[in-house]
PDB file of C-alpha atoms in Angstrom:
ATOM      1  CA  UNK F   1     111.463 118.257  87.354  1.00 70.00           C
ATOM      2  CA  UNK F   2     111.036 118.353  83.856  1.00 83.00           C
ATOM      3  CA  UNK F   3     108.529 119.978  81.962  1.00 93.00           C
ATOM      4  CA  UNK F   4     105.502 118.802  79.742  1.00 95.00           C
ATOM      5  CA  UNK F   5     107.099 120.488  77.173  1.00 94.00           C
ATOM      6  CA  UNK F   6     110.574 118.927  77.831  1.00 95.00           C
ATOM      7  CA  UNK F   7     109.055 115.656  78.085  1.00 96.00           C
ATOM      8  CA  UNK F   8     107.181 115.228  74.916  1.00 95.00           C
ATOM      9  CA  UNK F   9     109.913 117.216  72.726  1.00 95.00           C
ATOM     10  CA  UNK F  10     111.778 113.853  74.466  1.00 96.00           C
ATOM     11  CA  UNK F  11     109.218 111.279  73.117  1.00 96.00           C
ATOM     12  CA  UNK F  12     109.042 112.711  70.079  1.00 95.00           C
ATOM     13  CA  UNK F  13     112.379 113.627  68.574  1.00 95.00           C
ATOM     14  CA  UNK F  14     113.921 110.568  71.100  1.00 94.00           C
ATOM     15  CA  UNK F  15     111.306 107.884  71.043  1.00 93.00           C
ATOM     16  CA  UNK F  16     111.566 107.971  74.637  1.00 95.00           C
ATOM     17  CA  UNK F  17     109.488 105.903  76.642  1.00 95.00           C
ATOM     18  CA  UNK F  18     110.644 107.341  79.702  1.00 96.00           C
ATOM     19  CA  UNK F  19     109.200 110.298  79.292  1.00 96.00           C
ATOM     20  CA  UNK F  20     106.075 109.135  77.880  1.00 96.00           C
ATOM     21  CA  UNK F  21     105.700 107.050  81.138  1.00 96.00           C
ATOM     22  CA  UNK F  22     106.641 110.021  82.907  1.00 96.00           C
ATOM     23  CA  UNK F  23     103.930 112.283  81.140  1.00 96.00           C
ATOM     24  CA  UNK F  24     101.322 109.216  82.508  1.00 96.00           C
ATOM     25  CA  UNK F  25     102.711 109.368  85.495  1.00 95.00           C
ATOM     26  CA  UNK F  26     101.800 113.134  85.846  1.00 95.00           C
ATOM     27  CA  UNK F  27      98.310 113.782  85.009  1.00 96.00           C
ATOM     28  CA  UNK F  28      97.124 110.460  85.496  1.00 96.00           C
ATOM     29  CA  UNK F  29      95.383 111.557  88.391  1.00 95.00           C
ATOM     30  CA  UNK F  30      94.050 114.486  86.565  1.00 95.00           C
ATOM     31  CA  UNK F  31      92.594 111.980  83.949  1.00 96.00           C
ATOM     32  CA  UNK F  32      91.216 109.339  85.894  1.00 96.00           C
ATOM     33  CA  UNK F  33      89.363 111.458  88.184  1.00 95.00           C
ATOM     34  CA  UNK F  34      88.193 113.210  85.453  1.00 95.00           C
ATOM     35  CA  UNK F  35      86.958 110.140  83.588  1.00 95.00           C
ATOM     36  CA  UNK F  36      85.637 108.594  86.884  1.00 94.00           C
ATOM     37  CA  UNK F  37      83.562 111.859  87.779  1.00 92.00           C
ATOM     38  CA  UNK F  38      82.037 111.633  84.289  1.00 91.00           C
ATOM     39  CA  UNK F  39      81.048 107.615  83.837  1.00 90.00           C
ATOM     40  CA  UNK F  40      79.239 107.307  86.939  1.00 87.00           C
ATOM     41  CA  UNK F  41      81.969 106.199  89.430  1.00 90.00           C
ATOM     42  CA  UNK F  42      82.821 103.252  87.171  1.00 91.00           C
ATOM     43  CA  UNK F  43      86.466 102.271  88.479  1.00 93.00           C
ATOM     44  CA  UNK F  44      86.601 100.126  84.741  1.00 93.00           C
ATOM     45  CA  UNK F  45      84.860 102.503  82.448  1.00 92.00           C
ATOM     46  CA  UNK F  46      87.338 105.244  83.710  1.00 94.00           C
ATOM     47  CA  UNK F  47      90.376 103.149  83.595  1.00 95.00           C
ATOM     48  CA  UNK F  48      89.164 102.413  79.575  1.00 95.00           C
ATOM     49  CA  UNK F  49      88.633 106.265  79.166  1.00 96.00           C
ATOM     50  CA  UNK F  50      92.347 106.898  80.526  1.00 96.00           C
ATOM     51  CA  UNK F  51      93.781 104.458  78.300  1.00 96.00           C
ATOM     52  CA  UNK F  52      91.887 106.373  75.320  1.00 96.00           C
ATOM     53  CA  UNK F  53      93.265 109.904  76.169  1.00 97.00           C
ATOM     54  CA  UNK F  54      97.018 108.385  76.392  1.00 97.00           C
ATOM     55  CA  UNK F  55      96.713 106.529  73.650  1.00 96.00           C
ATOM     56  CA  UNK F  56      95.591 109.623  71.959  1.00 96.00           C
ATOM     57  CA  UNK F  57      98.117 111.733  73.473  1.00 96.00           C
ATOM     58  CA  UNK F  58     100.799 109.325  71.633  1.00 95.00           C
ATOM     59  CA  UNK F  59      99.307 109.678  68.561  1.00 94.00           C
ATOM     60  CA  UNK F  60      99.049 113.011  68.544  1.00 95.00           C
ATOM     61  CA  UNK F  61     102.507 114.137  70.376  1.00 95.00           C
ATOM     62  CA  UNK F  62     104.182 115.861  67.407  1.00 94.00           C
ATOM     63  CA  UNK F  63     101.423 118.427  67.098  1.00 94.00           C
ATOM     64  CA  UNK F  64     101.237 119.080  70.985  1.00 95.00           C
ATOM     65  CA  UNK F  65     104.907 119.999  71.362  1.00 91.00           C
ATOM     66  CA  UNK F  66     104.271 123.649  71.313  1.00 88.00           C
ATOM     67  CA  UNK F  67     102.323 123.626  74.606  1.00 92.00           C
ATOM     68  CA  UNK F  68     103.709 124.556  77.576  1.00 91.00           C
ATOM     69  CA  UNK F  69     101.466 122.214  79.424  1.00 94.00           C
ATOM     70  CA  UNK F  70      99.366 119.269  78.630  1.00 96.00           C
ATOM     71  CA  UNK F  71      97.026 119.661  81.525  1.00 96.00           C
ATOM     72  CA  UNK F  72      94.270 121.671  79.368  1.00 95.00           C
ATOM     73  CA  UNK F  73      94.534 119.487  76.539  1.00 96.00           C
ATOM     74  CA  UNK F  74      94.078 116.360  78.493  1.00 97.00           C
ATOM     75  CA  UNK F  75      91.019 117.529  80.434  1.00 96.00           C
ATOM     76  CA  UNK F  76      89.105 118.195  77.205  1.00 96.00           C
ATOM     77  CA  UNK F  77      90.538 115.018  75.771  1.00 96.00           C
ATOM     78  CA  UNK F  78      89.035 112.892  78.761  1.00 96.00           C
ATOM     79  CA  UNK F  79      85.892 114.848  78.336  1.00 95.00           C
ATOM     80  CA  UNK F  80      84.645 114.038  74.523  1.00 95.00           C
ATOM     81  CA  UNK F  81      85.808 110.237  75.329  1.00 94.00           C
ATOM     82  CA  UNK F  82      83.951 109.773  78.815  1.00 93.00           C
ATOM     83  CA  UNK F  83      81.085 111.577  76.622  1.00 91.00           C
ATOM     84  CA  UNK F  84      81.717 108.874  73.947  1.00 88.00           C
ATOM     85  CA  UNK F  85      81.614 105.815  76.101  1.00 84.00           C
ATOM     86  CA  UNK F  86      78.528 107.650  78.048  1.00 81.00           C
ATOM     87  CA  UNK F  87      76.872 107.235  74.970  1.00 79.00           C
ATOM     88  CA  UNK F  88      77.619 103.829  74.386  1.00 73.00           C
ATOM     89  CA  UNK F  89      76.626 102.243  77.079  1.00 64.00           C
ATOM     90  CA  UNK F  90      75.282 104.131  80.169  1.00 52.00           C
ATOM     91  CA  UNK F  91      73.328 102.464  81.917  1.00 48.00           C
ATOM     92  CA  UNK F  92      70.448 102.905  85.168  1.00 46.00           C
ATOM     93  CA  UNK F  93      72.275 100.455  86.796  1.00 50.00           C
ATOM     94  CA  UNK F  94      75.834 102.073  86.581  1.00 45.00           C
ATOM     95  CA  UNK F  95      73.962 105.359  87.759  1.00 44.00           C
ATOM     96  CA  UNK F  96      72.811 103.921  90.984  1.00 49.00           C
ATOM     97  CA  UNK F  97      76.209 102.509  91.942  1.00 52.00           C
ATOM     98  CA  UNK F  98      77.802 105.874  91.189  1.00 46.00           C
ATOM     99  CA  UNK F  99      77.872 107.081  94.756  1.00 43.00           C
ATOM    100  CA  UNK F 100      78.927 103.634  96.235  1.00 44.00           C
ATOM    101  CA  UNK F 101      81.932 103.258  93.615  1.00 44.00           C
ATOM    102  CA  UNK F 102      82.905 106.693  93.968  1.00 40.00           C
ATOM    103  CA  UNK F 103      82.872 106.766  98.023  1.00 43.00           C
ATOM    104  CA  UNK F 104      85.647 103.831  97.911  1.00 44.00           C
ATOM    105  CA  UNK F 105      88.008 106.394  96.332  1.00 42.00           C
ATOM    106  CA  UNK F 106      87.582 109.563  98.220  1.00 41.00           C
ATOM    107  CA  UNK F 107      90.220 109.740 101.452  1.00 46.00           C
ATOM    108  CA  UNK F 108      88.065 109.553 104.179  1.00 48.00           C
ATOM    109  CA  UNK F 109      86.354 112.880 103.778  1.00 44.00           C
ATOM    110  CA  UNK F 110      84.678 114.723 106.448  1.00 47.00           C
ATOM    111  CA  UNK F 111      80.654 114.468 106.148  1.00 46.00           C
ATOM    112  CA  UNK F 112      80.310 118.067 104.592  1.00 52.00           C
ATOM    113  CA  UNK F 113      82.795 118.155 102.614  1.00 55.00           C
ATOM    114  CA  UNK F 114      81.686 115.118 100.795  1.00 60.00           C
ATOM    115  CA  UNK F 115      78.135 115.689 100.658  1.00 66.00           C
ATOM    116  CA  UNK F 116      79.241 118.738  99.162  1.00 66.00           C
ATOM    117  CA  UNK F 117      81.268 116.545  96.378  1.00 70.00           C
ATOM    118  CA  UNK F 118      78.263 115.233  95.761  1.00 74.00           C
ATOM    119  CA  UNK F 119      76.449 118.193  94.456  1.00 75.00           C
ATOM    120  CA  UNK F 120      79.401 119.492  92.694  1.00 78.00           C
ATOM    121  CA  UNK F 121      80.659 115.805  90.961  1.00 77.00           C
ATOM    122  CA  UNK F 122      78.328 115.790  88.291  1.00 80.00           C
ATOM    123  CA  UNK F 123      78.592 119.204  86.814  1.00 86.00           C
ATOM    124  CA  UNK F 124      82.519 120.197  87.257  1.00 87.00           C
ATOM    125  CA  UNK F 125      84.091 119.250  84.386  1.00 90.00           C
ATOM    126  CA  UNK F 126      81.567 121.081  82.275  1.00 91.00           C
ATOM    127  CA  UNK F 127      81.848 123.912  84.350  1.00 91.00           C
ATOM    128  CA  UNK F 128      85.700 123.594  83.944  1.00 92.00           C
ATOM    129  CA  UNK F 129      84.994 123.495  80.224  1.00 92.00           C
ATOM    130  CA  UNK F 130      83.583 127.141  79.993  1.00 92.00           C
ATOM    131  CA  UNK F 131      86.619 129.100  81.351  1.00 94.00           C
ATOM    132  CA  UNK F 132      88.885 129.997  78.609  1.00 93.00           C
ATOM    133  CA  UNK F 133      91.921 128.530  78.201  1.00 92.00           C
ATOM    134  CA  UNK F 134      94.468 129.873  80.888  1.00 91.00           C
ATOM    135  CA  UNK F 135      91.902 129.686  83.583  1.00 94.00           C
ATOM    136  CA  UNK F 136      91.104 126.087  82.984  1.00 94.00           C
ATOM    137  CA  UNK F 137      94.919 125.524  82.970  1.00 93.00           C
ATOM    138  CA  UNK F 138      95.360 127.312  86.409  1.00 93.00           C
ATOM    139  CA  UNK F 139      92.708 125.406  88.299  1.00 92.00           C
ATOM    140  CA  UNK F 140      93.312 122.101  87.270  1.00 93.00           C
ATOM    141  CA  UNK F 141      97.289 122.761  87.934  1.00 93.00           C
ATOM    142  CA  UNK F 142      96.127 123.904  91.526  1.00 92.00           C
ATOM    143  CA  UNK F 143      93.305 121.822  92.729  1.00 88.00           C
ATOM    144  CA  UNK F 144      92.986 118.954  90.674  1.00 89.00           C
ATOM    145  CA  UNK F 145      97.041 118.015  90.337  1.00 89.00           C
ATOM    146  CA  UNK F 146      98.162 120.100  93.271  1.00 88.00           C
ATOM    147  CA  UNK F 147     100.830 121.963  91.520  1.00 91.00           C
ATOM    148  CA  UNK F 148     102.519 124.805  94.084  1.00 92.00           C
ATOM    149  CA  UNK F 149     102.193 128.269  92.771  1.00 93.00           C
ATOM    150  CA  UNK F 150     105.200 128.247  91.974  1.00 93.00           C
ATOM    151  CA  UNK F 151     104.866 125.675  89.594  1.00 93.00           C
ATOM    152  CA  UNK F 152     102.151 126.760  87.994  1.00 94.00           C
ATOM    153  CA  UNK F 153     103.531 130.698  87.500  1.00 93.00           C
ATOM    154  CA  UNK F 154     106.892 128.635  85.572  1.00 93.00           C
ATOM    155  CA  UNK F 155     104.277 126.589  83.671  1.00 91.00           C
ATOM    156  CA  UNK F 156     102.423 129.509  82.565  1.00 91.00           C
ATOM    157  CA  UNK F 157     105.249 132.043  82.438  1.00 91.00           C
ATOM    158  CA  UNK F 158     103.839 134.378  85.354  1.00 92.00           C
ATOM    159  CA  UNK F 159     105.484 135.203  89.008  1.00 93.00           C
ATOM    160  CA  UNK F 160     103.917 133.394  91.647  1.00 91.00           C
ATOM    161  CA  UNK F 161     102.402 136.214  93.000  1.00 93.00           C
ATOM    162  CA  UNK F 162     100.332 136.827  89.823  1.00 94.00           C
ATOM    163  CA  UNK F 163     100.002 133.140  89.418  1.00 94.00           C
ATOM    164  CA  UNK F 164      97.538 133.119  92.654  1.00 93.00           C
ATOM    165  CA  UNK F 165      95.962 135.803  92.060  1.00 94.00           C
ATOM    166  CA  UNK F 166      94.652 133.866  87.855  1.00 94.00           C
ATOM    167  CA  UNK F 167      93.996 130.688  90.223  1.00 94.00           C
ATOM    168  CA  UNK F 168      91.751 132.890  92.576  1.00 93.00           C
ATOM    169  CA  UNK F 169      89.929 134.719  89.944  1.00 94.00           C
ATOM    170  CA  UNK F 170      89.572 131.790  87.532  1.00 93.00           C
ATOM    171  CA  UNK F 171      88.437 129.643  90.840  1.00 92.00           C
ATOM    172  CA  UNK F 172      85.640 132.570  91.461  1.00 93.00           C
ATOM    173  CA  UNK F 173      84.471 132.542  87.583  1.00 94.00           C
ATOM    174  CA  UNK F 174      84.507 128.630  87.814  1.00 92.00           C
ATOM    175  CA  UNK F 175      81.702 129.331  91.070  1.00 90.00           C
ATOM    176  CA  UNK F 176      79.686 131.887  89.017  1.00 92.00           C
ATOM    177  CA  UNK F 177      79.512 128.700  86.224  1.00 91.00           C
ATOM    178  CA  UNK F 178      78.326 126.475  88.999  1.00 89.00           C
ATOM    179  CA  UNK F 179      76.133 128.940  89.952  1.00 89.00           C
ATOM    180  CA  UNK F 180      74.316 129.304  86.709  1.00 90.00           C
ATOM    181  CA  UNK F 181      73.355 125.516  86.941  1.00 87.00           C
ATOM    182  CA  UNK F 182      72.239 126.129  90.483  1.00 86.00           C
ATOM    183  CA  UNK F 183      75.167 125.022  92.574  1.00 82.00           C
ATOM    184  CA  UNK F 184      75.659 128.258  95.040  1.00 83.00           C
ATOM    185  CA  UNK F 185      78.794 127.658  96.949  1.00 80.00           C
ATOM    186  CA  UNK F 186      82.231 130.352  97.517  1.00 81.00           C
ATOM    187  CA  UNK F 187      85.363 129.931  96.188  1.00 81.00           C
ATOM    188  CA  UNK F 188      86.956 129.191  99.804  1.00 81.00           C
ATOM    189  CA  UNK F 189      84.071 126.356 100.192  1.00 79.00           C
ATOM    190  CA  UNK F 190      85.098 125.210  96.419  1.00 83.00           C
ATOM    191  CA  UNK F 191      88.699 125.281  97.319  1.00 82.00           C
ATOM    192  CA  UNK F 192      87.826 123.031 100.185  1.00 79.00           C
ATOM    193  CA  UNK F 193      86.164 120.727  99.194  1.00 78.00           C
ATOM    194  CA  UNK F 194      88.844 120.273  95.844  1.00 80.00           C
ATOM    195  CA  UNK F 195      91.417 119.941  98.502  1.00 73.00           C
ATOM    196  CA  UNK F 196      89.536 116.460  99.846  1.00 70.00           C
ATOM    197  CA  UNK F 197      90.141 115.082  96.679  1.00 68.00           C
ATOM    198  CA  UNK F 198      93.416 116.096  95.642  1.00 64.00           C
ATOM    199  CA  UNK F 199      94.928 113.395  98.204  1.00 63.00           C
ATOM    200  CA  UNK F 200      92.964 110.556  96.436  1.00 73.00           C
ATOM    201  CA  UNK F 201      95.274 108.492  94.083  1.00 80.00           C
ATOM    202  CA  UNK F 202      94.327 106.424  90.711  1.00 85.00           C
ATOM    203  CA  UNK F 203      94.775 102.175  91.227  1.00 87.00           C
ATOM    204  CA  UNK F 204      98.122 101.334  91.536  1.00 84.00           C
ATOM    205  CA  UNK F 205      99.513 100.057  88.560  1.00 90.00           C
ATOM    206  CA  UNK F 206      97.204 101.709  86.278  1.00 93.00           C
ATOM    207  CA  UNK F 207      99.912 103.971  85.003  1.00 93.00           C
ATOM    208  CA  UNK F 208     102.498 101.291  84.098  1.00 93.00           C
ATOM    209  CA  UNK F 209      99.537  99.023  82.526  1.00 93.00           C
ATOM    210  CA  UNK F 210      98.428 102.316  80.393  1.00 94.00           C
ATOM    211  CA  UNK F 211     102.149 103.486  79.482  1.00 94.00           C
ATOM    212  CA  UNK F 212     102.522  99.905  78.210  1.00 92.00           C
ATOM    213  CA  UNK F 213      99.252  99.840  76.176  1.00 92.00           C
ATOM    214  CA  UNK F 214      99.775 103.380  74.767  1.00 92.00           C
ATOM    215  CA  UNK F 215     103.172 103.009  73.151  1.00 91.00           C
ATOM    216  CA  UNK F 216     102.419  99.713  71.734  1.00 90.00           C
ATOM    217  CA  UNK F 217      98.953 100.815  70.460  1.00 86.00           C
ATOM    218  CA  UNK F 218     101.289 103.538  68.657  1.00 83.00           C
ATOM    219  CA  UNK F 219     103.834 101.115  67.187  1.00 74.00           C
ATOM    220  CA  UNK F 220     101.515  98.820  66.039  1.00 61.00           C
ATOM    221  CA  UNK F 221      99.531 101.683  64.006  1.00 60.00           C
ATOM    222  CA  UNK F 222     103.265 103.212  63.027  1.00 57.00           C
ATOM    223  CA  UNK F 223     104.441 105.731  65.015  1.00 59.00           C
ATOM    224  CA  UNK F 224     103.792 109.412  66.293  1.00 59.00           C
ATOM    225  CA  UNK F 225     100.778 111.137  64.102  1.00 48.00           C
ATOM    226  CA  UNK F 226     102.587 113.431  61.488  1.00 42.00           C
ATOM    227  CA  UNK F 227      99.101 115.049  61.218  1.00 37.00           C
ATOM    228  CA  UNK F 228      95.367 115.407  62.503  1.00 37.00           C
ATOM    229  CA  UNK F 229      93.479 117.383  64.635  1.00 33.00           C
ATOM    230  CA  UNK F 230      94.101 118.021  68.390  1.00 37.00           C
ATOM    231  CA  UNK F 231      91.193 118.525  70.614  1.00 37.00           C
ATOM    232  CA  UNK F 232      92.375 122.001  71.443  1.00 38.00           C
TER     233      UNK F 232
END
């Protein structure tokens, strides 16, 4: 399989659109979970935020090709634009319909694991925020895109062995951060209960339907960004 880094080196220097649609096809999950955790369990609102942080990521490819991996960069990226649209146009009525909307995507969890979820839903991505770097990068590889160890030791240049052992302490520094907004839990229940969502999956055809939007948002503002400012 071919690496984040191979990819967008690809859709840069190639214009590929392959690999672009490939990148989507990758971390969409990662993004629209992300999005839909963080704007109330609004299926729309999230699909809009998704489309934002691709759209961005085309923009902004030529100054992300150093990365190894986009996975960090894209979790911050969906964070400051669900935070945008929050701002826009959150609602009380969204808010009660969070639970309802969200149930519809989780894959028929058990009852404890979910209720669990629901504790945890509204404060993980910020916890996810405050690990550095490489941490954030190993947990979201592992529980949040499902990456093998393996995987994530090539991505981040470690064996596998060592590559556990940064998912297992970052996991246990992520539950001392959920800890310190009163969220007690241990990083086996954590791991659990990140495992029940892992299996859900974004709408179908929201990844075509973004690719599509994405590249001609780009081409109609004229190409790849030579410059700016990344998130990260």
């Amino acid at each position: 399989m071919s690496t984040d880094a191979e990819l967008l080196r690809r859709y840069v220097e190639e214009r590929s659109e392959a690999a672009f649609a490939e990148l989507v096809r990758l971390h969409l999950n990662l993004v629209y979970f992300a999005a839909l955790r963080q704007v109330g369990g609004d299926t729309h609102r999230a699909q809009d935020v998704a489309q934002t942080v691709f759209t961005d990521l085309a923009r902004k490819a030529r100054e992300l090709t150093g990365r190894a991996t986009l996975t960090g960069w894209l979790h911050t990226s969906t964070r400051f634009a669900a935070s945008k649209q929050r701002r826009a146009d959150f609602t009380r009525q969204q808010r009660e319909q969070e639970a309802a909307t969200m149930n519809a995507f989780l894959p028929n969890p058990d009852p404890a694991p979910a209720a669990e979820w629901e504790r945890l839903r509204p404060l993980i991505d910020d916890a996810i925020h405050e690990l550095d770097e490489r941490d954030r990068e190993a947990v979201l590889l592992r529980y949040f895109e499902n990456r093998p160890f393996a995987e994530i030791g090539a991505t981040l240049r470690l064996s596998d062995d060592a590559a556990r052992m940064r998912v297992d302490r970052a996991l246990e520094k992520l539950r001392a951060a959920l800890a310190r907004r009163g969220v007690n839990s241990t990083s086996a229940a954590l791991a659990t209960v990140f495992a029940n969502q892992v299996a859900a999956s974004a709408p179908a055809g929201l990844a075509s339907a973004i690719t599509g939007a994405a590249l001609t948002s780009v081409g109609a503002s004229g190409g790849i960004a030579a410059a700016g400012l990344a998130f990260l």
